[in-house]
Coordinates of C-alpha atoms in Angstrom, one line a residue:
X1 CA -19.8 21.5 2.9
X2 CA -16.7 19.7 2.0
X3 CA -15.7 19.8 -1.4
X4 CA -13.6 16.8 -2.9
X5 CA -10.1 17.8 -4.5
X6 CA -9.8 18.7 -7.9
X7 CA -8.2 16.3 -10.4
X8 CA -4.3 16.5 -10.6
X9 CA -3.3 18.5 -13.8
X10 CA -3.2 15.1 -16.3
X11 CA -4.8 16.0 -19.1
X12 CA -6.0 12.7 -20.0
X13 CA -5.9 10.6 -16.5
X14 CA -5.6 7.2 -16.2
X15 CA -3.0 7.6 -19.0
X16 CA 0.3 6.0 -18.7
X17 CA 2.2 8.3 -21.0
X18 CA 0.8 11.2 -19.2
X19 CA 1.4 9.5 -16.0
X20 CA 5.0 9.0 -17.1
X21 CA 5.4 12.5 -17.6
X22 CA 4.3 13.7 -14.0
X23 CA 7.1 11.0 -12.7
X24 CA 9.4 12.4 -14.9
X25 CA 9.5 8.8 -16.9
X26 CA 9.7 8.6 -21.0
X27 CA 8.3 5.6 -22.8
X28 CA 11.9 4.4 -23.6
X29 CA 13.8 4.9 -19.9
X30 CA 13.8 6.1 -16.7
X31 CA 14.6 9.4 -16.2
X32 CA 14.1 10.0 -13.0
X33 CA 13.5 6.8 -11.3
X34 CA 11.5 7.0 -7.8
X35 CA 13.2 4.0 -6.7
X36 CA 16.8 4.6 -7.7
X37 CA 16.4 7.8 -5.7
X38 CA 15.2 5.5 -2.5
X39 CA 16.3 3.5 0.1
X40 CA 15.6 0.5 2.2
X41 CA 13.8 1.5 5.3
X42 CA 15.6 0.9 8.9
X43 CA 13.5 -1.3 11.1
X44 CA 14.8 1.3 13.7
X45 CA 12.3 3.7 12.1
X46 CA 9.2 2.1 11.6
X47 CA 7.3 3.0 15.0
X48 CA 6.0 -0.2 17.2
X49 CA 2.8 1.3 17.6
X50 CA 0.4 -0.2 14.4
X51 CA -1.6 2.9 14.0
X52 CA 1.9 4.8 14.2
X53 CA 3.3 3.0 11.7
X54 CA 0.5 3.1 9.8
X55 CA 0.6 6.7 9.2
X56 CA 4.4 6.1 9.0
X57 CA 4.5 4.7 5.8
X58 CA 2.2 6.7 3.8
X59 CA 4.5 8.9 1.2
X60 CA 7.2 5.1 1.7
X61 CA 7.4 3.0 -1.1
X62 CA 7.3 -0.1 -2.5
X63 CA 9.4 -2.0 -4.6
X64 CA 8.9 -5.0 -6.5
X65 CA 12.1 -6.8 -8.0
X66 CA 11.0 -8.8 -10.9
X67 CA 12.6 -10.7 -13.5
X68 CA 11.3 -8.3 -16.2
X69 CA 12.5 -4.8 -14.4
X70 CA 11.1 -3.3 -11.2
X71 CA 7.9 -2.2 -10.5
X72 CA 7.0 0.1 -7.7
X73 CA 5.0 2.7 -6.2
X74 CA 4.4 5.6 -3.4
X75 CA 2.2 4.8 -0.3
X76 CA -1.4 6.9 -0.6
X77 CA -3.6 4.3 1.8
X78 CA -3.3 2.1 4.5
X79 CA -5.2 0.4 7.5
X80 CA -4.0 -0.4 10.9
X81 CA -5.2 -3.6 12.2
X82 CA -4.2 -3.2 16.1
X83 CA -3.7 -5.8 19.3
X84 CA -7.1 -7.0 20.6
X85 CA -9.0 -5.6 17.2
X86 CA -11.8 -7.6 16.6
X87 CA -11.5 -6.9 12.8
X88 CA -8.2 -8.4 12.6
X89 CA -6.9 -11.6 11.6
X90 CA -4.9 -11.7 14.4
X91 CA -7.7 -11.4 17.2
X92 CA -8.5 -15.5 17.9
X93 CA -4.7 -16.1 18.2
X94 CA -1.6 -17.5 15.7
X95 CA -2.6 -20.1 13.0
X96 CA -0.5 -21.7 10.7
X97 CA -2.3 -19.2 8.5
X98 CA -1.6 -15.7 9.9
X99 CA 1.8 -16.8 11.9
X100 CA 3.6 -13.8 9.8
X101 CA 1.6 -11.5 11.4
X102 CA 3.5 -12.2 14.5
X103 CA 6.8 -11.8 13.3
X104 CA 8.7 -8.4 14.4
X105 CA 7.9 -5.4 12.7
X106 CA 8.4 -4.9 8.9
X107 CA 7.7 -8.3 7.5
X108 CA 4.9 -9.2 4.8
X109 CA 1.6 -11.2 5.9
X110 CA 0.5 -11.6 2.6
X111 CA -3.2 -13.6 2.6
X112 CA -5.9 -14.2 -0.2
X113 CA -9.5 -12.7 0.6
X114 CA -12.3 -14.6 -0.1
X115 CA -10.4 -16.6 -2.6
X116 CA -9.9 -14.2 -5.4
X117 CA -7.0 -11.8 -4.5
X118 CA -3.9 -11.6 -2.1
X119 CA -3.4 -9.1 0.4
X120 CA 0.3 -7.0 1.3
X121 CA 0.8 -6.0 5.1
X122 CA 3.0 -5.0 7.2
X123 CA 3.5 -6.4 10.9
X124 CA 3.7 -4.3 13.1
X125 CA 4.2 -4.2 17.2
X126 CA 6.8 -6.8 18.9
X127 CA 7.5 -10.1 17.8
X128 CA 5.1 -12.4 19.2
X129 CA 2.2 -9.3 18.9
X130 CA -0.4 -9.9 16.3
X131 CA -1.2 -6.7 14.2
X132 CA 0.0 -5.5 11.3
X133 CA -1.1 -2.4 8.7
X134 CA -3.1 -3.9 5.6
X135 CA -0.9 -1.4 2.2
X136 CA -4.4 -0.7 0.4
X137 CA -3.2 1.5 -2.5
X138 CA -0.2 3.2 -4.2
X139 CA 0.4 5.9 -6.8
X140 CA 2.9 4.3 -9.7
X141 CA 6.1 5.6 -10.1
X142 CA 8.3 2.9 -11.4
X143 CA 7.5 -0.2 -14.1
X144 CA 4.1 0.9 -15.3
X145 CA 4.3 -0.8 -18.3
X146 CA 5.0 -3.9 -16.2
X147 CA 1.9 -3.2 -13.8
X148 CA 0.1 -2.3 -17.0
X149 CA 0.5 -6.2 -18.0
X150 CA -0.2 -7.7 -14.9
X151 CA -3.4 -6.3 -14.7
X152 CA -4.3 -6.1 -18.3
X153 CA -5.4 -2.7 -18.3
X154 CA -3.9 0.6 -19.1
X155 CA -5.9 2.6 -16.7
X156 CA -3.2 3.7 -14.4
X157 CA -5.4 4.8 -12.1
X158 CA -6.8 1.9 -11.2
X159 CA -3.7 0.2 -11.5
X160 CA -3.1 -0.2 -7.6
X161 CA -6.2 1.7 -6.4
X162 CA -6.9 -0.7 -3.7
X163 CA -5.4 -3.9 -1.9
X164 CA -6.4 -6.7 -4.8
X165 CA -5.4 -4.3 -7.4
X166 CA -2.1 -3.5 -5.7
X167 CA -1.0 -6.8 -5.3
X168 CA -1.8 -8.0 -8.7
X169 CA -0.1 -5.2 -10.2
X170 CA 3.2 -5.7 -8.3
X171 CA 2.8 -9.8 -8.5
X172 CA 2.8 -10.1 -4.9
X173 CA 0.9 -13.6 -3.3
X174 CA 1.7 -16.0 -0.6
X175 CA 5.2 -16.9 -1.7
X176 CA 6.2 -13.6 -0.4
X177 CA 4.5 -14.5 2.6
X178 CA 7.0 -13.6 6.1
X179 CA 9.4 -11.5 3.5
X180 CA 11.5 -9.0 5.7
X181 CA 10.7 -5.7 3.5
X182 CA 13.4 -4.0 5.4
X183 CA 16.3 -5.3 3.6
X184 CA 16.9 -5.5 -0.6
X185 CA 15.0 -8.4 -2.0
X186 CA 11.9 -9.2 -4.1
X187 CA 9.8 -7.2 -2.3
X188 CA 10.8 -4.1 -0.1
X189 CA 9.8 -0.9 2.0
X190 CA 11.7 2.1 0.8
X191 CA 11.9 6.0 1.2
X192 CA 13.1 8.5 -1.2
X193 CA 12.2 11.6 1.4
X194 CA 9.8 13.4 0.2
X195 CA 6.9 14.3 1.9
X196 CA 3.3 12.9 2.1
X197 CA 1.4 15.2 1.3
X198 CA -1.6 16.1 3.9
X199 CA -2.6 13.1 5.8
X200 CA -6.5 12.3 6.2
X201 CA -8.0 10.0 8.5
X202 CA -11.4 7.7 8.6
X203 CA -12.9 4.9 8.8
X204 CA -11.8 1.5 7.0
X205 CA -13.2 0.2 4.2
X206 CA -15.4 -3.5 3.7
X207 CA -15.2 -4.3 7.4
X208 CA -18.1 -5.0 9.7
X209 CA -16.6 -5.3 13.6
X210 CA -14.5 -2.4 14.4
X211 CA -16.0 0.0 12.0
X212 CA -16.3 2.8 13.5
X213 CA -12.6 3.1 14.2
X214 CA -10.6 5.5 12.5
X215 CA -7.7 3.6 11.3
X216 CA -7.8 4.3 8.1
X217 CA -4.9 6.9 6.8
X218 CA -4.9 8.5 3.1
X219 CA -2.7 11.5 1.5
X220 CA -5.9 13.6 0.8
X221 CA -6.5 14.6 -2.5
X222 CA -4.6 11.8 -3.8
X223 CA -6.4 10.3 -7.3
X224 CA -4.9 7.0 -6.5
X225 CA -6.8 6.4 -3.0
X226 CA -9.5 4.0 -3.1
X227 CA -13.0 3.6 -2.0
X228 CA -15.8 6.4 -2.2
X229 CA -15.0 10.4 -2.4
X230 CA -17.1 10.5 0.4
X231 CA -14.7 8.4 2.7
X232 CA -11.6 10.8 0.9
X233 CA -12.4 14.3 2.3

């Protein structure tokens, strides 16, 4: 039997000052920032495919430009909503609503669920094509402190540990809504060139049609990936 990954060396996790000192961050400055080290991502790159690009953009970035500093993190999780999927918002056709999703690859559809908390992703396919990959969680590298207030909690684990959580930490909603996240702005896909990590693969999480597909994508062993351990082996 599978054995879920042992914790990352943090000897007190879901600390931010320990967190800080993985990223090579102090408490008073950057040291070694994760996002001056990146750069804006080429729409050239991303694939067309959404399950491609899906796995694409684990180990990417993203970067949120705020008025109180930047706030970012690395890519662990993410969904791929393809052309015809039934789970998708895109499957009846554009609405005013979900028009972003049809935009060419590497623009933000940013939606609320169920009327509590927005959604980042990324379209994906051909202009005109409805699908796009839904960002479900990252690891913080840059502007804890920052994500730290926005969600009122210090628990930098669950800081961005899944798609509400990200998006609250990073102060995304609907006014980024159509964004192009391939060129410097408020809100932007980077890549500083490391690597992933291993990539795992499973099923997505809170859906009902589709379910069975495995469109899900996760750096495995990640502490930062959401949903059961069960889903994360």
């Amino acid at each position: 039997m599978a054995k879920w990954p042992a914790r990352p060396s943090i000897s007190a996790p879901g600390s931010s000052r320990h967190l800080r000192a993985r990223n090579g961050l102090s408490g008073s400055g950057e040291i070694r920032s994760a996002v001056a080290c990146s750069r804006v991502l080429n729409r050239a790159e991303l694939p067309v495919d959404t399950a491609q690009l899906a796995r694409f953009l684990i180990g990417k970035m993203v970067v949120r430009m705020l008025a109180e500093g930047v706030a970012a993190g690395r890519i662990v999780e993410t969904e791929a909503y393809d052309i015809g999927d039934p789970a998708g918002h895109a499957y009846r056709g554009m609405t005013p609503r979900n028009r972003t999703l049809f935009l060419e690859r590497g623009h933000a559809y940013v939606y609320l669920a169920y009327g509590i908390s927005f959604m980042l992703n990324v379209s994906s396919e051909t202009s005109g094509v409805g699908a796009g990959v839904l960002i479900r969680a990252i690891e913080p590298t840059d502007g804890i402190s920052i994500m730290e207030r926005n969600r009122g909690t210090e628990r930098v684990r669950d800081l961005a540990r899944g798609p509400g959580r990200l998006c609250a930490a990073l102060g995304i909603d609907r006014r980024l809504d159509g964004i192009d996240l391939c060129r410097t702005g408020p809100l932007w896909l980077g890549s500083d060139g490391q690597a992933s990590g291993e990539i795992g693969q499973g099923k997505r999480i809170g859906i009902t049609r589709a379910s069975e597909s495995l469109l899900r994508f996760y750096v495995r062993g990640n502490w930062f990936v959401s949903g059961p351990r069960a889903l994360n082996i």
